[in-house]
Amino acid sequence: MHNQSMHHESMHMEEVVISAHPLSSAGLSQATDTLFGEELKRKLDANIGSTLARQPGIHSADFASAVGRPVIHGLSGPRIKVLEDRIDTLDVSVTSGDHAVSIEPFIAEQIEILKGPSALLYGSGAIGGV
């Protein structure tokens, strides 16, 4: 029989803080735009695509006056993710150009736009932007 004595030793380690939200303006590697307040009120239009069309690198793919989907750096449809309060809207406008985006810009308090690799934090369907 082996006689082993247990030796207990405690070690003090530094505290680790983990943030719940993966995005912060300091940690983003690419361009972000935020519309809010008076600037958002000035740019409001009939749909989300037209509202964002005056932002750099964005235009609207319009099918009719009420239907407009954002196009970011030439990418649209399933390559652009549209979220509301960071939740996917399951937007049917990606299936056909005559379907409106399900986001209502007139009730928005703030609109955030992510472009480039940082948008991929929301999945491969966001390669063009969020």
CSV table of C-alpha atoms in Angstrom, one decimal:
chain,number,residue,atom,x,y,z
A,1,MET,CA,0.0,0.0,0.0
A,2,HIS,CA,1.1,3.4,-0.8
A,3,ASN,CA,0.9,6.2,1.7
A,4,GLN,CA,0.3,9.5,0.0
A,5,SER,CA,-0.3,12.7,1.9
A,6,MET,CA,-2.5,15.3,0.3
A,7,HIS,CA,-1.0,18.7,0.1
A,8,HIS,CA,-3.5,21.5,-0.4
A,9,GLU,CA,-2.4,24.8,-1.7
A,10,SER,CA,-4.5,27.8,-2.6
A,11,MET,CA,-3.7,30.3,-5.2
A,12,HIS,CA,-5.0,33.8,-5.7
A,13,MET,CA,-6.0,34.6,-9.2
A,14,GLU,CA,-7.0,37.9,-10.8
A,15,GLU,CA,-10.6,38.6,-11.5
A,16,VAL,CA,-11.8,38.1,-15.1
A,17,VAL,CA,-14.7,40.3,-16.4
A,18,ILE,CA,-16.7,39.0,-19.4
A,19,SER,CA,-18.9,41.4,-21.2
A,20,ALA,CA,-22.4,40.2,-22.3
A,21,HIS,CA,-22.6,42.1,-25.5
A,22,PRO,CA,-19.9,41.4,-28.1
A,23,LEU,CA,-19.9,44.9,-29.6
A,24,SER,CA,-18.5,48.1,-28.3
A,25,SER,CA,-17.4,51.1,-30.3
A,26,ALA,CA,-13.8,50.8,-29.1
A,27,GLY,CA,-13.6,47.1,-30.1
A,28,LEU,CA,-15.0,47.3,-33.6
A,29,SER,CA,-12.5,46.9,-36.4
A,30,GLN,CA,-14.6,48.5,-39.1
A,31,ALA,CA,-16.9,51.5,-39.8
A,32,THR,CA,-20.1,52.0,-37.9
A,33,ASP,CA,-22.7,54.7,-38.4
A,34,THR,CA,-25.4,55.6,-35.9
A,35,LEU,CA,-28.4,57.8,-36.6
A,36,PHE,CA,-30.3,59.2,-33.7
A,37,GLY,CA,-32.0,62.4,-32.6
A,38,GLU,CA,-32.3,65.3,-35.0
A,39,GLU,CA,-30.1,63.6,-37.6
A,40,LEU,CA,-32.4,60.6,-37.7
A,41,LYS,CA,-35.5,62.8,-37.9
A,42,ARG,CA,-34.0,64.7,-40.9
A,43,LYS,CA,-33.2,61.5,-42.8
A,44,LEU,CA,-36.5,59.6,-42.2
A,45,ASP,CA,-38.2,58.4,-45.3
A,46,ALA,CA,-40.9,56.0,-46.3
A,47,ASN,CA,-38.8,52.9,-45.7
A,48,ILE,CA,-35.6,51.8,-44.1
A,49,GLY,CA,-33.7,51.6,-47.4
A,50,SER,CA,-34.5,55.2,-48.3
A,51,THR,CA,-33.8,56.4,-44.8
A,52,LEU,CA,-30.3,55.0,-44.9
A,53,ALA,CA,-29.6,55.8,-48.6
A,54,ARG,CA,-27.8,59.1,-47.7
A,55,GLN,CA,-25.2,57.3,-45.5
A,56,PRO,CA,-21.8,56.6,-47.1
A,57,GLY,CA,-21.6,53.3,-48.9
A,58,ILE,CA,-25.4,52.7,-48.7
A,59,HIS,CA,-28.1,53.0,-51.3
A,60,SER,CA,-31.6,51.7,-51.5
A,61,ALA,CA,-32.9,48.9,-53.8
A,62,ASP,CA,-36.4,50.3,-54.5
A,63,PHE,CA,-39.2,48.3,-56.1
A,64,ALA,CA,-42.0,50.8,-55.3
A,65,SER,CA,-42.4,53.9,-53.1
A,66,ALA,CA,-43.0,51.8,-50.0
A,67,VAL,CA,-40.5,49.1,-50.7
A,68,GLY,CA,-36.8,49.8,-50.2
A,69,ARG,CA,-34.1,47.5,-49.0
A,70,PRO,CA,-30.6,48.8,-47.9
A,71,VAL,CA,-27.7,47.9,-50.2
A,72,ILE,CA,-24.4,48.2,-48.3
A,73,HIS,CA,-21.2,48.4,-50.5
A,74,GLY,CA,-23.1,46.7,-53.4
A,75,LEU,CA,-24.3,43.8,-51.3
A,76,SER,CA,-28.0,43.2,-50.6
A,77,GLY,CA,-30.7,40.6,-50.1
A,78,PRO,CA,-29.5,37.7,-47.9
A,79,ARG,CA,-26.1,39.3,-47.5
A,80,ILE,CA,-27.5,42.1,-45.4
A,81,LYS,CA,-29.0,41.3,-42.0
A,82,VAL,CA,-31.8,43.6,-40.7
A,83,LEU,CA,-32.2,43.5,-36.9
A,84,GLU,CA,-34.6,45.1,-34.5
A,85,ASP,CA,-33.2,45.5,-31.0
A,86,ARG,CA,-30.4,43.0,-32.0
A,87,ILE,CA,-33.0,40.4,-32.9
A,88,ASP,CA,-33.2,39.0,-36.5
A,89,THR,CA,-36.4,40.3,-38.1
A,90,LEU,CA,-36.8,37.2,-40.3
A,91,ASP,CA,-37.3,39.6,-43.2
A,92,VAL,CA,-39.1,38.2,-46.2
A,93,SER,CA,-37.8,41.1,-48.4
A,94,VAL,CA,-34.8,38.9,-49.1
A,95,THR,CA,-37.0,36.5,-51.1
A,96,SER,CA,-38.4,39.1,-53.5
A,97,GLY,CA,-37.9,42.7,-54.4
A,98,ASP,CA,-41.5,43.6,-54.1
A,99,HIS,CA,-41.7,42.7,-50.3
A,100,ALA,CA,-41.1,45.5,-47.9
A,101,VAL,CA,-38.5,45.3,-45.1
A,102,SER,CA,-40.4,44.7,-41.9
A,103,ILE,CA,-38.7,47.5,-40.0
A,104,GLU,CA,-40.7,50.8,-39.5
A,105,PRO,CA,-38.2,53.7,-39.5
A,106,PHE,CA,-40.7,56.2,-38.1
A,107,ILE,CA,-40.8,54.5,-34.7
A,108,ALA,CA,-37.0,54.0,-34.5
A,109,GLU,CA,-35.2,56.0,-31.8
A,110,GLN,CA,-31.8,55.0,-33.2
A,111,ILE,CA,-30.4,53.1,-36.2
A,112,GLU,CA,-27.0,51.5,-36.1
A,113,ILE,CA,-25.2,50.4,-39.2
A,114,LEU,CA,-22.2,47.9,-39.1
A,115,LYS,CA,-20.1,47.5,-42.2
A,116,GLY,CA,-17.2,45.1,-43.0
A,117,PRO,CA,-15.9,42.2,-41.0
A,118,SER,CA,-17.4,43.4,-37.7
A,119,ALA,CA,-20.9,42.6,-39.1
A,120,LEU,CA,-20.0,38.9,-39.2
A,121,LEU,CA,-20.5,38.8,-35.4
A,122,TYR,CA,-24.1,38.4,-36.4
A,123,GLY,CA,-23.5,35.4,-38.7
A,124,SER,CA,-22.6,34.6,-42.3
A,125,GLY,CA,-25.8,36.2,-43.5
A,126,ALA,CA,-24.4,39.6,-42.5
A,127,ILE,CA,-21.4,39.6,-44.8
A,128,GLY,CA,-22.5,42.9,-46.4
A,129,GLY,CA,-23.5,44.6,-43.2
A,130,VAL,CA,-26.1,44.8,-40.4
